[in-house]
């Protein structure tokens, strides 16, 4: 069966520090991968999605970047965090073909102080 | 992506049915209707999806209006574990990008 992992589960970082969040998927190959952010009390916002290694599409211009160095690995990064980067970050995957379902990871709660 | 409109919140009693409405008057012919739910401090969970016909699965039923401008998610017997935010989302089958709105917060009372 397929599983999705995210780490860390929680993170507290000062303003101006770098960020690296990792997401890995097991039990499937060539998945579509997604990064979402949910600010406190808000809905989910799609940040990036990827259909293959090295292929990243950005949905919202911002202080963040994403990379996909391996087929089942998706990384969210920032060189300098802002207070507004605080939120609940969720990674998701879907089968490579057109699929009606996305499967979400447990999320990382980031607080920028 | 076409926009959806949902009530902010709804209350239900345990073991009673819950009907969650969603309006999507600008839906296009190729848009699928998806429902996800998010329990507190967790990632969203797929519930159900449909295009034109009503759909049933182990979690819920989806009733789609004939003109497709609205739909209703039906939880047949609400349990306390069904308390969550329910999102109605439109998305084309290919690409599978999801745009989440505010959703409906469902409170289930024992």
mmCIF file of C-alpha atoms in Angstrom, chain B residues 5-107:
data_model
loop_
_atom_site.group_PDB
_atom_site.id
_atom_site.type_symbol
_atom_site.label_atom_id
_atom_site.label_comp_id
_atom_site.label_asym_id
_atom_site.label_seq_id
_atom_site.Cartn_x
_atom_site.Cartn_y
_atom_site.Cartn_z
ATOM 1 C CA UNK B 5 -20.211 28.326 -2.358
ATOM 2 C CA UNK B 6 -20.847 26.442 0.884
ATOM 3 C CA UNK B 7 -22.420 27.381 4.225
ATOM 4 C CA UNK B 8 -19.842 28.200 6.873
ATOM 5 C CA UNK B 9 -21.135 25.683 9.394
ATOM 6 C CA UNK B 10 -23.798 23.084 10.103
ATOM 7 C CA UNK B 11 -24.862 21.134 13.162
ATOM 8 C CA UNK B 12 -26.219 17.633 13.338
ATOM 9 C CA UNK B 13 -27.181 15.110 15.959
ATOM 10 C CA UNK B 14 -25.346 11.828 16.161
ATOM 11 C CA UNK B 15 -26.817 9.018 14.045
ATOM 12 C CA UNK B 16 -28.911 11.450 12.016
ATOM 13 C CA UNK B 17 -28.281 12.215 8.326
ATOM 14 C CA UNK B 18 -26.360 15.319 7.307
ATOM 15 C CA UNK B 19 -26.977 17.087 4.011
ATOM 16 C CA UNK B 20 -24.179 19.449 2.982
ATOM 17 C CA UNK B 21 -25.059 21.760 0.081
ATOM 18 C CA UNK B 22 -22.673 23.206 -2.476
ATOM 19 C CA UNK B 23 -23.477 25.745 -5.177
ATOM 20 C CA UNK B 24 -21.369 25.869 -8.321
ATOM 21 C CA UNK B 25 -23.375 27.879 -10.823
ATOM 22 C CA UNK B 26 -20.391 28.510 -13.140
ATOM 23 C CA UNK B 27 -19.413 24.858 -13.455
ATOM 24 C CA UNK B 28 -18.155 23.830 -16.891
ATOM 25 C CA UNK B 29 -19.014 20.658 -18.731
ATOM 26 C CA UNK B 30 -15.635 19.089 -17.948
ATOM 27 C CA UNK B 31 -15.539 19.920 -14.209
ATOM 28 C CA UNK B 32 -15.771 17.064 -11.759
ATOM 29 C CA UNK B 33 -17.266 17.704 -8.317
ATOM 30 C CA UNK B 34 -14.982 16.541 -5.518
ATOM 31 C CA UNK B 35 -15.550 16.412 -1.776
ATOM 32 C CA UNK B 36 -12.794 16.239 0.796
ATOM 33 C CA UNK B 37 -12.943 16.548 4.546
ATOM 34 C CA UNK B 38 -10.375 17.704 7.054
ATOM 35 C CA UNK B 39 -10.376 16.580 10.645
ATOM 36 C CA UNK B 40 -8.703 18.855 13.216
ATOM 37 C CA UNK B 41 -4.917 19.023 12.847
ATOM 38 C CA UNK B 42 -4.895 16.535 9.979
ATOM 39 C CA UNK B 43 -4.540 16.674 6.220
ATOM 40 C CA UNK B 44 -7.647 16.514 4.042
ATOM 41 C CA UNK B 45 -9.163 13.149 3.220
ATOM 42 C CA UNK B 46 -10.903 12.256 -0.045
ATOM 43 C CA UNK B 47 -14.605 11.576 0.409
ATOM 44 C CA UNK B 48 -16.253 11.228 -2.988
ATOM 45 C CA UNK B 49 -16.408 12.674 -6.503
ATOM 46 C CA UNK B 50 -18.833 12.738 -9.425
ATOM 47 C CA UNK B 51 -19.555 14.251 -12.810
ATOM 48 C CA UNK B 52 -23.259 13.984 -13.644
ATOM 49 C CA UNK B 53 -24.792 10.959 -11.944
ATOM 50 C CA UNK B 54 -25.353 10.468 -8.242
ATOM 51 C CA UNK B 55 -22.583 8.490 -6.559
ATOM 52 C CA UNK B 56 -22.416 6.294 -3.484
ATOM 53 C CA UNK B 57 -19.455 4.903 -1.572
ATOM 54 C CA UNK B 58 -18.786 3.598 1.896
ATOM 55 C CA UNK B 59 -18.324 7.095 3.310
ATOM 56 C CA UNK B 60 -21.113 9.127 1.737
ATOM 57 C CA UNK B 61 -23.450 9.804 -1.170
ATOM 58 C CA UNK B 62 -23.213 12.620 -3.670
ATOM 59 C CA UNK B 63 -26.389 13.967 -5.213
ATOM 60 C CA UNK B 64 -25.840 16.168 -8.274
ATOM 61 C CA UNK B 65 -28.553 18.466 -9.613
ATOM 62 C CA UNK B 66 -29.697 17.854 -13.158
ATOM 63 C CA UNK B 67 -28.283 21.197 -14.325
ATOM 64 C CA UNK B 68 -25.076 20.490 -12.308
ATOM 65 C CA UNK B 69 -25.194 23.933 -10.732
ATOM 66 C CA UNK B 70 -25.439 22.466 -7.259
ATOM 67 C CA UNK B 71 -24.723 19.266 -5.389
ATOM 68 C CA UNK B 72 -25.278 17.780 -1.946
ATOM 69 C CA UNK B 73 -23.016 15.553 0.083
ATOM 70 C CA UNK B 74 -25.016 13.186 2.249
ATOM 71 C CA UNK B 75 -23.650 11.532 5.364
ATOM 72 C CA UNK B 76 -26.261 8.918 6.106
ATOM 73 C CA UNK B 77 -25.648 8.490 9.828
ATOM 74 C CA UNK B 78 -23.397 11.076 11.380
ATOM 75 C CA UNK B 79 -20.960 9.950 14.043
ATOM 76 C CA UNK B 80 -18.767 12.048 16.297
ATOM 77 C CA UNK B 81 -15.831 11.118 14.055
ATOM 78 C CA UNK B 82 -17.547 12.891 11.151
ATOM 79 C CA UNK B 83 -16.990 16.279 12.794
ATOM 80 C CA UNK B 84 -14.719 18.034 10.308
ATOM 81 C CA UNK B 85 -14.520 20.755 7.676
ATOM 82 C CA UNK B 86 -16.012 19.517 4.406
ATOM 83 C CA UNK B 87 -14.754 21.024 1.160
ATOM 84 C CA UNK B 88 -16.600 21.019 -2.161
ATOM 85 C CA UNK B 89 -14.145 21.462 -5.038
ATOM 86 C CA UNK B 90 -14.414 21.591 -8.808
ATOM 87 C CA UNK B 91 -11.598 20.251 -10.920
ATOM 88 C CA UNK B 92 -11.090 18.995 -14.421
ATOM 89 C CA UNK B 93 -10.267 15.294 -14.579
ATOM 90 C CA UNK B 94 -6.848 15.869 -16.105
ATOM 91 C CA UNK B 95 -4.319 17.864 -14.116
ATOM 92 C CA UNK B 96 -6.060 17.212 -10.849
ATOM 93 C CA UNK B 97 -5.215 20.566 -9.266
ATOM 94 C CA UNK B 98 -7.526 21.276 -6.361
ATOM 95 C CA UNK B 99 -8.561 24.742 -5.183
ATOM 96 C CA UNK B 100 -9.882 24.629 -1.638
ATOM 97 C CA UNK B 101 -12.384 27.227 -0.457
ATOM 98 C CA UNK B 102 -13.561 27.851 3.084
ATOM 99 C CA UNK B 103 -15.601 24.666 3.398
ATOM 100 C CA UNK B 104 -18.409 23.818 5.822
ATOM 101 C CA UNK B 105 -17.565 23.072 9.429
ATOM 102 C CA UNK B 106 -19.772 20.211 10.623
ATOM 103 C CA UNK B 107 -20.469 19.834 14.313
#
